Coordinates of C-alpha atoms in Angstrom, one line a residue:
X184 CA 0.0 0.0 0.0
X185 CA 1.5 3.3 -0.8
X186 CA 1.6 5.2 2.5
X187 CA 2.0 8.4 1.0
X188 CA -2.3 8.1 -0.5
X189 CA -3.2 6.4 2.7
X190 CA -1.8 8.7 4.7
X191 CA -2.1 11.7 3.3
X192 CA -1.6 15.0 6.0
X193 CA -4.9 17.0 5.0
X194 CA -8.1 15.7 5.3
X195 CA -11.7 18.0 5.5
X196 CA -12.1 16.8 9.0
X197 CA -8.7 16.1 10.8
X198 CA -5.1 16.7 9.7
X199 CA -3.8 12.8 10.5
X200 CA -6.9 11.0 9.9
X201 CA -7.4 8.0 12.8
X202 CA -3.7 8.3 14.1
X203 CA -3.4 8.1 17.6
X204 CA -0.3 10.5 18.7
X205 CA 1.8 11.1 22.1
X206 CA 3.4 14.8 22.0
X207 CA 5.8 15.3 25.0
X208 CA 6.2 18.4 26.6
X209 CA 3.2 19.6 25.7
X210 CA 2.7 22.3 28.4
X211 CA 5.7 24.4 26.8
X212 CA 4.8 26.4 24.0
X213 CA 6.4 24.4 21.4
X214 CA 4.7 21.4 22.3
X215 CA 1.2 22.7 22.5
X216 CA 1.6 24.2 19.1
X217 CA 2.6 20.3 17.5
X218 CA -0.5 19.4 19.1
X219 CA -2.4 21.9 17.6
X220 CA -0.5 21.3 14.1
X221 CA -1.6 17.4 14.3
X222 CA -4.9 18.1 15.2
X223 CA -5.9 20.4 12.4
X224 CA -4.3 22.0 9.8
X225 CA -6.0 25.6 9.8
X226 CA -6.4 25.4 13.5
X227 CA -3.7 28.4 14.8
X228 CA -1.7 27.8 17.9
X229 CA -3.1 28.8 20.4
X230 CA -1.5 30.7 23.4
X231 CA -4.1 30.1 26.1
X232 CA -2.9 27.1 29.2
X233 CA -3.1 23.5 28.6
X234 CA -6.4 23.0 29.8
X235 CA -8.1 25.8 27.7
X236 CA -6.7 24.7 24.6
X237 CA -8.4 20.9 25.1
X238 CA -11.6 23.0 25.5
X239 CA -10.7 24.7 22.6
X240 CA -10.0 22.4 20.5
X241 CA -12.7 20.0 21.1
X242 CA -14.7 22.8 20.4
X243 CA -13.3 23.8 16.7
X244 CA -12.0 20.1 15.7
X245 CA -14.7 17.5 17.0
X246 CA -12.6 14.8 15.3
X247 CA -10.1 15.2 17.8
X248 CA -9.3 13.8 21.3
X249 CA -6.5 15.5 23.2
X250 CA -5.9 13.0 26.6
X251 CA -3.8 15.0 29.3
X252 CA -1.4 12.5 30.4
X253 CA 0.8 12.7 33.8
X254 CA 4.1 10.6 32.0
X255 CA 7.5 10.5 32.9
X256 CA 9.2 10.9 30.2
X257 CA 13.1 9.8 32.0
X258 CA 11.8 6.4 32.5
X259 CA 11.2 3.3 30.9
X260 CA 8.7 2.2 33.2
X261 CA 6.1 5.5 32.3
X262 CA 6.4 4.9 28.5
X263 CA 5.8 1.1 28.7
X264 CA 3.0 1.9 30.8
X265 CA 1.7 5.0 28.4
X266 CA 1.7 1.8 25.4
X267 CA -0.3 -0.2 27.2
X268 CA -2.5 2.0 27.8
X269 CA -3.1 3.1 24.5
X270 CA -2.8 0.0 23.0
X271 CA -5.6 -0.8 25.4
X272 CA -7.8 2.2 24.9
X273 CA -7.5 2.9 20.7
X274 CA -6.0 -0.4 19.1
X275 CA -3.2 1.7 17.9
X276 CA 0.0 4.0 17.8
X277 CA 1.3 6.0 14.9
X278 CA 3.2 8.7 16.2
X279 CA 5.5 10.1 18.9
X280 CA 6.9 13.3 18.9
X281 CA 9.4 14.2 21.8
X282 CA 9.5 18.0 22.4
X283 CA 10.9 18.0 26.1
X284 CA 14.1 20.3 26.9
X285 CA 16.4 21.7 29.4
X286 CA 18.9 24.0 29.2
X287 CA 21.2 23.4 31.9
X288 CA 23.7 25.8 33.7
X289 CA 26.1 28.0 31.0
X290 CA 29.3 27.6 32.6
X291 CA 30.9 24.0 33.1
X292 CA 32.1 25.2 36.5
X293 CA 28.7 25.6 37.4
X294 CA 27.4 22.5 36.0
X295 CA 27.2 19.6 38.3
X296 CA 26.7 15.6 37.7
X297 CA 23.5 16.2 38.6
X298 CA 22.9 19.1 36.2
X299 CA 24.7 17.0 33.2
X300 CA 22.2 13.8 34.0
X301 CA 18.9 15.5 33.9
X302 CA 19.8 17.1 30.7
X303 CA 20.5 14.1 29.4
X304 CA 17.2 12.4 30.6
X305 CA 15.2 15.8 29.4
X306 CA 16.8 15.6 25.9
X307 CA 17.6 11.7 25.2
X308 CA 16.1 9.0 27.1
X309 CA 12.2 9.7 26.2
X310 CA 13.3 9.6 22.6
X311 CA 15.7 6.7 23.3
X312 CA 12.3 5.1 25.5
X313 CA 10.1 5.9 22.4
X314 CA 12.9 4.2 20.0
X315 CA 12.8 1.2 22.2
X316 CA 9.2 0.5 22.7
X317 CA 7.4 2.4 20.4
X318 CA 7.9 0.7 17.0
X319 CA 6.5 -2.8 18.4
X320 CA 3.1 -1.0 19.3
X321 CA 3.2 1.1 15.3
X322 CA 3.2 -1.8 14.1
X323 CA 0.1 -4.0 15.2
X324 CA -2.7 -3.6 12.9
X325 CA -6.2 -2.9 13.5
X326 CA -8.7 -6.0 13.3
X327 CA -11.7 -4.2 14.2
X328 CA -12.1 -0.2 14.0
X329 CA -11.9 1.9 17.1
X330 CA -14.9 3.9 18.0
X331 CA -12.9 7.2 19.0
X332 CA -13.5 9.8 16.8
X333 CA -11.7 9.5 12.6
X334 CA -11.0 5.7 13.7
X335 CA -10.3 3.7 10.9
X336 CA -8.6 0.4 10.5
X337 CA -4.6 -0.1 10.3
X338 CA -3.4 -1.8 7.4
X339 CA 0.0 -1.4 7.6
X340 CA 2.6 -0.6 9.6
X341 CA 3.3 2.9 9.8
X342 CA 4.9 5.0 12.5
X343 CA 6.5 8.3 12.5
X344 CA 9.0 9.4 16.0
X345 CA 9.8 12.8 15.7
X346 CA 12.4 14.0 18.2
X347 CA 12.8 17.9 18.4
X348 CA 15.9 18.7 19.5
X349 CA 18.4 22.3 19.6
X350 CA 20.7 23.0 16.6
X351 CA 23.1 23.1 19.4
X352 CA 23.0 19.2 18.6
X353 CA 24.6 20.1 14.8
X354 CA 27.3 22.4 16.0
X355 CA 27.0 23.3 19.8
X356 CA 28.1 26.6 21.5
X357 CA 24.6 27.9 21.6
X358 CA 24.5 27.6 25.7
X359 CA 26.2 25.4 28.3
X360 CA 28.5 22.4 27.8
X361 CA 25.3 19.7 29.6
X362 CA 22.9 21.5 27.0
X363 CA 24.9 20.8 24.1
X364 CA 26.3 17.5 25.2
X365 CA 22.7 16.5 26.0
X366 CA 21.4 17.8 22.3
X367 CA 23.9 15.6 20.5
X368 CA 22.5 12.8 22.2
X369 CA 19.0 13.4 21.4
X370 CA 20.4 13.2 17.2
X371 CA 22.6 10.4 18.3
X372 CA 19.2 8.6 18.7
X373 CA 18.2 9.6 15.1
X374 CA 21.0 8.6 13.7
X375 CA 20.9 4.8 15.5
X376 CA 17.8 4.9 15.0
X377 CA 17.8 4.3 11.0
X378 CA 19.0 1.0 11.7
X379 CA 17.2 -0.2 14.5
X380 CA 13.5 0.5 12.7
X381 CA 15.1 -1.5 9.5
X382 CA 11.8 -3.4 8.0
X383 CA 9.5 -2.0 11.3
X384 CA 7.1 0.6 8.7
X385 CA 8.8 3.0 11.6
X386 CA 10.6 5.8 10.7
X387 CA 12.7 8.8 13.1
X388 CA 13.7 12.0 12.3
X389 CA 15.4 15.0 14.2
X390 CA 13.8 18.5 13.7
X391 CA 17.3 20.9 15.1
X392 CA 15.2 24.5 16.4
X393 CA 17.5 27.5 17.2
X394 CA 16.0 30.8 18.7
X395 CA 12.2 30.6 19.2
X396 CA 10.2 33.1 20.5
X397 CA 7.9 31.3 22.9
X398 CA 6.4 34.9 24.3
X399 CA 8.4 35.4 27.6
X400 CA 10.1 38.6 27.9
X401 CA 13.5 37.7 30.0
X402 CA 14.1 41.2 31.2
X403 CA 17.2 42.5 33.6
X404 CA 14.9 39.9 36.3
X405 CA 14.9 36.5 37.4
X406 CA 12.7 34.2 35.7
X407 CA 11.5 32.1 38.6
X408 CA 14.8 31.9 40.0
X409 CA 16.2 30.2 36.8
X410 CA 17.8 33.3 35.5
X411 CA 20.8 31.1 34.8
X412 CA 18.6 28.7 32.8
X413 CA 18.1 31.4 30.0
X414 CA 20.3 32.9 27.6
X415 CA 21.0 36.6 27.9
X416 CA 18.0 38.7 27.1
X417 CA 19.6 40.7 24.7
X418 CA 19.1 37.8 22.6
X419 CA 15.7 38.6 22.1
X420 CA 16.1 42.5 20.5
X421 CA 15.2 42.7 17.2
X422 CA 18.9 44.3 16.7
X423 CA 20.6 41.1 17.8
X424 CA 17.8 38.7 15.9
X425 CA 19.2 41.1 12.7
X426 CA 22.3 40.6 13.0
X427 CA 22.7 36.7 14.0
X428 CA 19.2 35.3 12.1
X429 CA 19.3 34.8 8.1
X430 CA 15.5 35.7 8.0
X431 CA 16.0 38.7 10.7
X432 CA 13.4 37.2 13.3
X433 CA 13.2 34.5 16.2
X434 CA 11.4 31.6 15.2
X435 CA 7.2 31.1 16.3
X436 CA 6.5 27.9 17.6
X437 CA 3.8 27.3 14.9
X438 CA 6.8 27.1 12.6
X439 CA 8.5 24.5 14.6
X440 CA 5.3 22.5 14.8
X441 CA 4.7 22.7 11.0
X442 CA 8.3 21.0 10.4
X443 CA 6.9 17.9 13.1
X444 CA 3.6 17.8 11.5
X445 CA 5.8 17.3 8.1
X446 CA 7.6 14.7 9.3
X447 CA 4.6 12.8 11.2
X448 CA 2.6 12.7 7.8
X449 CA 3.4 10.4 4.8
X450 CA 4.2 13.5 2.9
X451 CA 7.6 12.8 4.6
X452 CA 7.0 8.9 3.6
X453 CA 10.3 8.3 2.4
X454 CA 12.5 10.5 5.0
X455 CA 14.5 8.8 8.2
X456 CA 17.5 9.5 10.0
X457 CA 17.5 13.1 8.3
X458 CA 17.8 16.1 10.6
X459 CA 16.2 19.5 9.9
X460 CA 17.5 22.8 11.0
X461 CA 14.9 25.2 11.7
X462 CA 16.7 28.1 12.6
X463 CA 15.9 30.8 10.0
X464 CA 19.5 30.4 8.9
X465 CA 21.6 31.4 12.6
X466 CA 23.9 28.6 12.0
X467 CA 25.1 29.9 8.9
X468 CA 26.2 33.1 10.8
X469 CA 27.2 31.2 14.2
X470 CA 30.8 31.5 13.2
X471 CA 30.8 35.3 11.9
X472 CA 28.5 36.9 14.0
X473 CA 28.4 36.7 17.9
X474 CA 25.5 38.4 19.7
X475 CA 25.7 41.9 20.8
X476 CA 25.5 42.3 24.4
X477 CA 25.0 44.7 27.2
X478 CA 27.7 46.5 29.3
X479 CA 24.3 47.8 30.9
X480 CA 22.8 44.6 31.6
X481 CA 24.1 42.7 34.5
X482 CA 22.1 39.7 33.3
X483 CA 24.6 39.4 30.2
X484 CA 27.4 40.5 32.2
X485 CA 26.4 37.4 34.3
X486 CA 26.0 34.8 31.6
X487 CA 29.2 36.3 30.3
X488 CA 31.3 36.1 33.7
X489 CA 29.9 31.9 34.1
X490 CA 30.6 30.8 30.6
X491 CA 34.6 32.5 30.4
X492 CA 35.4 32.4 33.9
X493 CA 35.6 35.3 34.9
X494 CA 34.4 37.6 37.9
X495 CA 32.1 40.5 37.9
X496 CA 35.2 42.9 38.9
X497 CA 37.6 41.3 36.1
X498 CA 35.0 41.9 33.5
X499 CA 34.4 45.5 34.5
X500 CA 38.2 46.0 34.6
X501 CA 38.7 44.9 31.5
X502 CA 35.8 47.0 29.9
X503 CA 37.5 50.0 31.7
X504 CA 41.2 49.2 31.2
X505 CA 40.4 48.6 27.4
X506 CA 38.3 51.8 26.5
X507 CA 40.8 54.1 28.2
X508 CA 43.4 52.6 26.8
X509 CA 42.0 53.9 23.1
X510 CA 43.4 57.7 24.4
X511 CA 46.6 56.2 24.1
X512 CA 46.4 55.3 20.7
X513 CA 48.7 57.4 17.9
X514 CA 46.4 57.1 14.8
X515 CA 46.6 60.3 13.1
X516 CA 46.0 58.7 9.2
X517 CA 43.2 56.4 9.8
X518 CA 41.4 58.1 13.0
X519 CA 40.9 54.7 14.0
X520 CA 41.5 54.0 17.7
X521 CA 42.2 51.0 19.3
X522 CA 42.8 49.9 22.7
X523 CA 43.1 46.4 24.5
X524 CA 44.2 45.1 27.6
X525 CA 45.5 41.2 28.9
X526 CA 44.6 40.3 32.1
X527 CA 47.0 37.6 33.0
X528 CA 46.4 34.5 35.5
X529 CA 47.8 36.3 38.3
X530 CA 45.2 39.4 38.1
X531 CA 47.6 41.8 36.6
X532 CA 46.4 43.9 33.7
X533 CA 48.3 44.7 30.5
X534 CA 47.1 48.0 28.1
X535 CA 48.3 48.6 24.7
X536 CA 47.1 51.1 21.6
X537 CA 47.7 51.1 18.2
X538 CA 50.9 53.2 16.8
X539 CA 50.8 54.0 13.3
X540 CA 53.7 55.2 11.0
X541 CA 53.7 57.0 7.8
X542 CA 55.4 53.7 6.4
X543 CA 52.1 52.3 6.8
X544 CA 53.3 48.2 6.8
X545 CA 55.5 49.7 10.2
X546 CA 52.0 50.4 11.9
X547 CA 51.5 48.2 15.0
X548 CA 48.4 47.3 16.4
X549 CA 47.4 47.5 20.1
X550 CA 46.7 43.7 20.4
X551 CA 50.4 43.3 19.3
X552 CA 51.6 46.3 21.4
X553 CA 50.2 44.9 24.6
X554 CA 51.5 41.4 24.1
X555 CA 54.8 42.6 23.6
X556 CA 54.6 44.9 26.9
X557 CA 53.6 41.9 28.2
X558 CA 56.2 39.6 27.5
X559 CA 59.2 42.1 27.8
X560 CA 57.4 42.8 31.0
X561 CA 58.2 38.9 32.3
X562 CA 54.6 37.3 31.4
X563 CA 55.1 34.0 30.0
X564 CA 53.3 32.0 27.7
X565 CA 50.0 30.7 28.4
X566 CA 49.4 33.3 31.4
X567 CA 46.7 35.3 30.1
X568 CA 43.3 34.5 31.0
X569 CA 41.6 36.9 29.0
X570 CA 41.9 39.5 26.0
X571 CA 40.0 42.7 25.2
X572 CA 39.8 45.1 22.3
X573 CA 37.7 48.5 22.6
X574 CA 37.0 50.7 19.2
X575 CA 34.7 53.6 18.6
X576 CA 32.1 51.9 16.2
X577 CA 29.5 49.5 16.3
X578 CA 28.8 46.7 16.1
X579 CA 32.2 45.4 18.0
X580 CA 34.9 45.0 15.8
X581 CA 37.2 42.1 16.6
X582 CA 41.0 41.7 16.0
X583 CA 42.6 41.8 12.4
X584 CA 44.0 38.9 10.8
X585 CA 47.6 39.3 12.2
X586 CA 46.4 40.4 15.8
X587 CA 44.6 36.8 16.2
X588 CA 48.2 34.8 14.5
X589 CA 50.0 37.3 17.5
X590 CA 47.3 36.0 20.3
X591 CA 47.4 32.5 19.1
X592 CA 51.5 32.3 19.6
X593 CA 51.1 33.1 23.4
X594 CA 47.2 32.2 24.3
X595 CA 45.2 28.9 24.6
X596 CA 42.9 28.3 21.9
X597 CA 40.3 28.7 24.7
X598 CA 41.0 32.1 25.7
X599 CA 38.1 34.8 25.5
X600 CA 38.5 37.7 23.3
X601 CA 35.8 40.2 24.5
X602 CA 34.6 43.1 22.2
X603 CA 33.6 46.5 23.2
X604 CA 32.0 48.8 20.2
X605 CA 31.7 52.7 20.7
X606 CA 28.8 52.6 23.0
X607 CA 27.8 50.2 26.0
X608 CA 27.9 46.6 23.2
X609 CA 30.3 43.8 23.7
X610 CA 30.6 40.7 22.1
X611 CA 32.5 38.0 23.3
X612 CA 34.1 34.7 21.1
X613 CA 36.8 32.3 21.8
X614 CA 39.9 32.6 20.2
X615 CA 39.6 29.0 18.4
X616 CA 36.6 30.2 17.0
X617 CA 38.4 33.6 15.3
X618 CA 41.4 31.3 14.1
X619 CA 40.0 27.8 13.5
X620 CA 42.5 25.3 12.2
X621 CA 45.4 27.4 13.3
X622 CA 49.0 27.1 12.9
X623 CA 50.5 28.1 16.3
X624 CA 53.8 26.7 18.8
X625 CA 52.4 23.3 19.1
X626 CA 52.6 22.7 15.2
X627 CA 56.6 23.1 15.3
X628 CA 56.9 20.9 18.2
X629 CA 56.9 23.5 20.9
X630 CA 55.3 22.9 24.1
X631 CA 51.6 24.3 24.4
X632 CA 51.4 27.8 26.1
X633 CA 48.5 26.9 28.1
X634 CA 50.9 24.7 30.4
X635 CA 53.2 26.2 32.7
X636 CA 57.0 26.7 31.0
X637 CA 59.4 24.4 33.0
X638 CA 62.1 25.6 34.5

């Protein structure tokens, strides 16, 4: 039987006629709005709690049946349970989408066992549970229609686990180290998953969502106490959406559930194992376009300080040390001031400013000037913790080509070079991610300057 007739996605009265489907996390907005996709296609997501939108939808699709379900989703126990009980109830299962998340703490000094295992079960094991179990229940066939509403026999087996994930499962870096560990996971299960549904009818698929807005406005407050568990709200400004998003905007949930609904219906018959990136193209600018962040906002400041290891005080040292260095700077041909300053392992901090010369190839820039202070001044190799640049425009503009081959000779790849434009913006990146596959000490055989120099 072709699947992709008998299952076709729109239909007058119900947009997966007679399937019977299990949507995780459904009292986050995401999830409610996959319900709402699988229930009707021209039905729009509603915004209301979880309970209103059963009474709503009852009310505008009569075909459908939403059951609230109290399911753990962590444990094996819960889902075989969940099975049997639908098996029991409506004869069949066709799909199970997996929309449950957790951020996690942002810094790795911050993040606990603890923190790294309930990522894990929050991201992996209810699709890895639903991998499992699931495919034996898609594929028992109807003998005798159900009387639920749109029932209608099984003639085949057919199954569809959809597992939405975080694009920081394609190239992490998007938030904490258990976050992205936790999201790789989650597409590790797609991937195994190919070959563990081999001749089932079952297929899996990943759907990879980057910045959604799910209608909470993060503020300078707490959220609940889990001000840690959010990125900085500056992501949210339509300024940094601009700048980092190929389409300009954070994602609606809608648009997230339209991608699941896709892949749940046999218009995605012949799709498994595949992964979809719904990020309105972020990830092709991940690389050259950090987010702009707030001096002013002690939020970012705080996300900023957990993820690079640094204090409060260092930060706001380095921010002043760096923008009054730029007086210093002797730029009379290109105007263009510079300043930046190394704070070293032991607390000490290091200034430099461009110097230009009417020879212009003789011009040295302030990155350069301060590393030489630095290391004429005793400073070894591999005792800088951090690095920042101040300039007068915006956005933040971040060392030249040379300055990062002059950082990389005397600065782990880890190191954080921190950005401050003309006004009260910072970005922040790694130096590995400014100089990837670079040539430094280590390449000729000389020891790393991250370690200690013997003596």
């Amino acid at each position: 039987m072709d699947s992709t007739e008998d299952f076709s996605p729109y239909r007058s009265d119900g947009k997966l006629y007679g399937f019977v489907c299990v949507v995780t996390g459904a009292s986050q907005p995401v999830g409610q709005a996959i319900i709402e996709e699988l229930a009707a296609c021209d039905s729009p997501p509603s915004q209301q709690t979880f309970s209103t939108q059963i009474s709503s939808l009852a009310s505008s699709n009569p075909n459908t049946k939403i059951v609230p379900y109290p399911f753990d989703t962590a444990t094996e126990d819960s889902t075989l349970t969940l099975i049997d009980e639908i098996l029991a109830n409506y004869g069949r299962l066709d799909v199970w989408v997996c929309s449950s998340a957790l951020l996690g703490p942002a810094s790795i000094f911050d993040t606990t066992a603890t923190d790294l295992t309930k990522c894990f079960e929050a991201h992996a094991l209810a699709p890895f549970f639903a991998l499992k179990h699931a495919p034996a229940a898609m594929g028992k066939l109807l003998t005798e229609k159900g009387s639920y509403p749109n029932a209608v026999q099984k003639q085949q087996q057919y199954g569809s686990i959809v597992v939405v994930g975080s694009v920081a499962g394609t190239y992490g870096g998007c938030w904490g180290p258990s976050y992205t560990m936790a999201a790789h996971a989650a597409l590790g299960v797609v991937r195994s998953g190919v070959a563990v549904l081999k001749g089932t009818g079952v297929r899996i698929n990943g759907v990879s969502v980057g910045q959604v807005d799910v209608g909470v406005e993060l503020g300078e407050g707490d959220v609940k106490g889990m001000n840690l568990q959010f990125p900085p709200a500056s992501l949210q400004t339509k300024e940094a959406q601009k700048k980092a998003i190929g389409l300009e905007r954070a994602g609606r949930p809608q648009e997230v559930a339209r991608v699941a609904g896709f892949l749940a219906s046999g218009f995605s018959s012949y799709i498994t194992g595949a992964n979809l990136v719904v990020d309105g193209g972020a990830s092709n600018f991940k690389m050259s376009a950090p987010p702009i962040l707030s001096r002013t906002s002690q939020t970012d400041i705080l996300s900023t300080c957990q993820t690079y290891s640094l204090t409060p005080q260092e930060f706001t040292s380095l921010a002043s040390h760096a923008t009054s260095s730029k007086s210093l700077s002797y730029s009379p041909y290109s105007k263009f001031r510079v300043g930046c300053v190394l704070l070293t392992k032991s607390g000490d901090y290091i200034t430099g400013a461009n110097v230009e010369n009417a020879s212009y190839p003789v011009t040295t820039c302030a990155e350069r000037t301060a590393f030489c202070k630095a290391i004429t001044s005793g400073h070894a190799p591999g005792s800088f913790k951090a690095v920042a640049v101040a300039t007068d425009i915006s956005p933040p503009a971040s060392p030249c080509g040379m300055c990062r081959q002059c950082i990389r000779e005397f600065c782990d790849l880890e190191i954080p070079i921190i950005m401050f434009d003309g006004g009260d913006g910072y970005s922040v990146s790694r130096l590995k991610e400014l100089l990837p596959l670079s040539f430094g000490p280590d390449s000729l055989g000389v020891p790393d300057p991250s370690k200690p120099a013997e003596k």
